[in-house]
Structures are given as C-alpha cells and as structure tokens.
XYZ file of C-alpha atoms in Angstrom:
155
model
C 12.358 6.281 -38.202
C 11.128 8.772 -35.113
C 7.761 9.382 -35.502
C 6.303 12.639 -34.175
C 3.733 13.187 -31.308
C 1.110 14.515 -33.509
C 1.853 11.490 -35.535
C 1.686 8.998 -32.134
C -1.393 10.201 -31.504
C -3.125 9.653 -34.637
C -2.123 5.531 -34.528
C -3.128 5.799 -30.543
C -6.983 7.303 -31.579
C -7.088 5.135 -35.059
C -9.724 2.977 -33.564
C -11.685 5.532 -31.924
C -14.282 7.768 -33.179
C -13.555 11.123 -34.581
C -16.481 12.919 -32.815
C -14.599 11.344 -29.734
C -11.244 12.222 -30.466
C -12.431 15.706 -31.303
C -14.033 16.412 -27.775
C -10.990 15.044 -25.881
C -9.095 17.460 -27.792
C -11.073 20.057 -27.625
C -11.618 19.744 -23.461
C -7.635 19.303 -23.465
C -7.070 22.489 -25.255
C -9.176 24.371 -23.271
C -11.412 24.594 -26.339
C -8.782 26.197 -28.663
C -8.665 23.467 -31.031
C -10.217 20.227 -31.672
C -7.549 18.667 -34.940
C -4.733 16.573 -33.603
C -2.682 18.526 -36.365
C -2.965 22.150 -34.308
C -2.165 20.893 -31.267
C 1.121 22.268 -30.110
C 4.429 19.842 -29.963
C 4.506 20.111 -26.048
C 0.549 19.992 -25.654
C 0.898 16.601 -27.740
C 3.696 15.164 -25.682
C 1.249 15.826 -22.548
C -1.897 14.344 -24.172
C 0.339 11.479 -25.016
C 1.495 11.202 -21.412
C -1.563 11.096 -20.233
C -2.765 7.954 -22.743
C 0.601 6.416 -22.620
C 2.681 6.861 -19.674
C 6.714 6.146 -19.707
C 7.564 2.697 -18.944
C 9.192 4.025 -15.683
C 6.078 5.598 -14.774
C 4.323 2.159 -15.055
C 7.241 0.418 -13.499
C 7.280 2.581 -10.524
C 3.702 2.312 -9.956
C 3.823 -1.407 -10.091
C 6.751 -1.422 -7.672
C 4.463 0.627 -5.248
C 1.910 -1.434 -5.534
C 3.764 -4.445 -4.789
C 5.535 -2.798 -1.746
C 2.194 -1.978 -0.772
C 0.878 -5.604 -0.522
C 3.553 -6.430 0.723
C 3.391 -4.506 3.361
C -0.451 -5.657 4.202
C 0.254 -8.953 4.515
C 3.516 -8.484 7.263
C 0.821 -5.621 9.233
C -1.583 -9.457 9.166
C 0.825 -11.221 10.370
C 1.819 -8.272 12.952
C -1.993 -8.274 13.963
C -2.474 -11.904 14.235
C 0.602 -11.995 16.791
C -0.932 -9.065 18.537
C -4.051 -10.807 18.839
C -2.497 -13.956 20.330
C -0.328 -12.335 22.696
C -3.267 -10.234 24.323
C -2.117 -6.874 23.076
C -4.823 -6.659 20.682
C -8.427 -7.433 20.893
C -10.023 -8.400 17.848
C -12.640 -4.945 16.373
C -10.769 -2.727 18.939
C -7.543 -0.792 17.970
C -7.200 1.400 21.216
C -4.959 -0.729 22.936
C -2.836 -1.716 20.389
C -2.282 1.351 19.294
C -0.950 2.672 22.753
C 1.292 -0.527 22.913
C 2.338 0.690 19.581
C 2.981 3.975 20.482
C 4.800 3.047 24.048
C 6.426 -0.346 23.418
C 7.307 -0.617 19.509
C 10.418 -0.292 17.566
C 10.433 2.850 16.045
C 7.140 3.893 18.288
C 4.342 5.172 15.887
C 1.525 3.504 14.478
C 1.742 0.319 12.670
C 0.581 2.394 9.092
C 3.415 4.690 9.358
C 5.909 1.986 8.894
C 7.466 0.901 5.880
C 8.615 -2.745 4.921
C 11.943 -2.778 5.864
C 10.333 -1.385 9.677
C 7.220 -3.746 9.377
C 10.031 -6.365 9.164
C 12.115 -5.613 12.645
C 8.674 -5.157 14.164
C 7.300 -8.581 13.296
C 10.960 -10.085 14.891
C 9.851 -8.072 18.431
C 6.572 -9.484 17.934
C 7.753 -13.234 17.413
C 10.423 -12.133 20.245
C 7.350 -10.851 22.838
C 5.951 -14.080 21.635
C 8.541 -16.364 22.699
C 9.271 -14.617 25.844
C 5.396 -14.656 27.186
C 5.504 -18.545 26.480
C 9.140 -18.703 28.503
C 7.812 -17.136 30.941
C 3.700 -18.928 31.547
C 5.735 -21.978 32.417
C 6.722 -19.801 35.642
C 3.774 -19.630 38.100
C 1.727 -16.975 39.099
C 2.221 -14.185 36.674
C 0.335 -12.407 34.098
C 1.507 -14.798 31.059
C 1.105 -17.913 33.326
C -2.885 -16.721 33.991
C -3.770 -15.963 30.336
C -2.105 -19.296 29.385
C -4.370 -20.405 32.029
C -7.753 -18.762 31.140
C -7.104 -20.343 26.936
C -6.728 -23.287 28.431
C -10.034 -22.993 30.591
C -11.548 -22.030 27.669
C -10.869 -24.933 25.186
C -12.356 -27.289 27.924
C-alpha cells in the first residue's frame, strides 16, 4: 500500500502541534497555504526531504563523516612525527608548512590531502623518521646534534 506525500506528512507532524505545523507550512509555501492537504505533490516531496532525508543521503553523510575522522587522526599522527623529527615546532605552523609545501608527497598543505594521500605521507614521515635515526649514529651532522641536544635535555 504506497502512501502519498501529503499522507507521509500527516503521520511525520501527528505528534506535533497544529499551530506548529501550520507556520512551518505556511513559511515553506511562501505564505500561500498553511493545510498539509493544499500543498502541491512536488512541494510535499521537498518538505518531506527536508524532515526525512533518503537513506543514501544519511549514508553518505555518515561516510563523510567517518572519512573525515579518519582523516584527523592520520594528520595527529602526521603532526606528532613532525614534531619529533624537528620539522615542526609545537603552536607554530610556518615551518611545517614550507616543508610541506617543498619536501612532501604530493606538495600542498597537509588539509588538502585526502586519506588515501594522508596515508603515503605518514609512510615518508615514518621513512624521514627512520633515516634521521640511521643517520645520528654517524657523527657530526645535523641528526647526530639534535639527537644530542634531547639527550642533554633529559639529563
């Protein structure tokens, strides 16, 4: 049994007030009407979009959402590498930014990257990582000092 809009909308406003129901409709309409029964079939389907989106609407909000945490938490774990390695100075963005822009993957800031990016850009980081440690065990040079000065500094 398909129900109509007009029909939808009177279970989806059942609990609500009919003063209420009247204004939205009204301010929807542009003050033509204020009856669910005169709205039009396509103004119906709209005001119904608006109270109950498509399941693919919700679905691909969700899925934004998630890529969107997701993609926080590898820029943390991008940052916190950055901040070990010296490229980064904790409250200051300026330099890591330039690195960004001159050194990185894909070269652009670390917003403008997506997950599957964020993702290759955390393996250079763990890969600039490994390669400053490799190379403090060799004397004199710039990884050897700054192993030098955090060890200074825990004493």
């Amino acid at each position: 049994m398909m129900t109509t809009p007009h029909e939808q909308l009177k279970e989806l406003f059942a609990d609500r007030k009919p003063m209420d129901v009247a204004i939205e409709i009204s301010g929807f309409t542009g003050f033509r009407t204020s009856k669910i029964d005169d709205l039009s079939t396509e103004e119906a389907i709209n005001l119904l979009a608006i109270h109950k989106p498509l399941p693919k609407d919700v679905e691909a909000r969700n899925n934004a959402l998630l890529e969107e945490i997701l993609c926080k938490e590898w820029r943390s774990k991008i940052l916190a590498v950055a901040e070990q390695e010296g490229i980064k100075e904790s409250g200051d963005f300026q330099k890591f930014n330039n690195w960004m822009l001159q050194y990185s993957v894909y070269k652009k800031h670390l917003n403008s990257y997506n997950l599957s990016e964020l993702k290759t850009l955390l393996a250079q980081m763990q890969t600039l990582k490994y390669n400053n440690a490799k190379s403090a065990e060799k004397p004199m040079n710039e990884a050897w000092w700054r192993k030098g000065q955090k060890l200074k500094n825990l004493n």
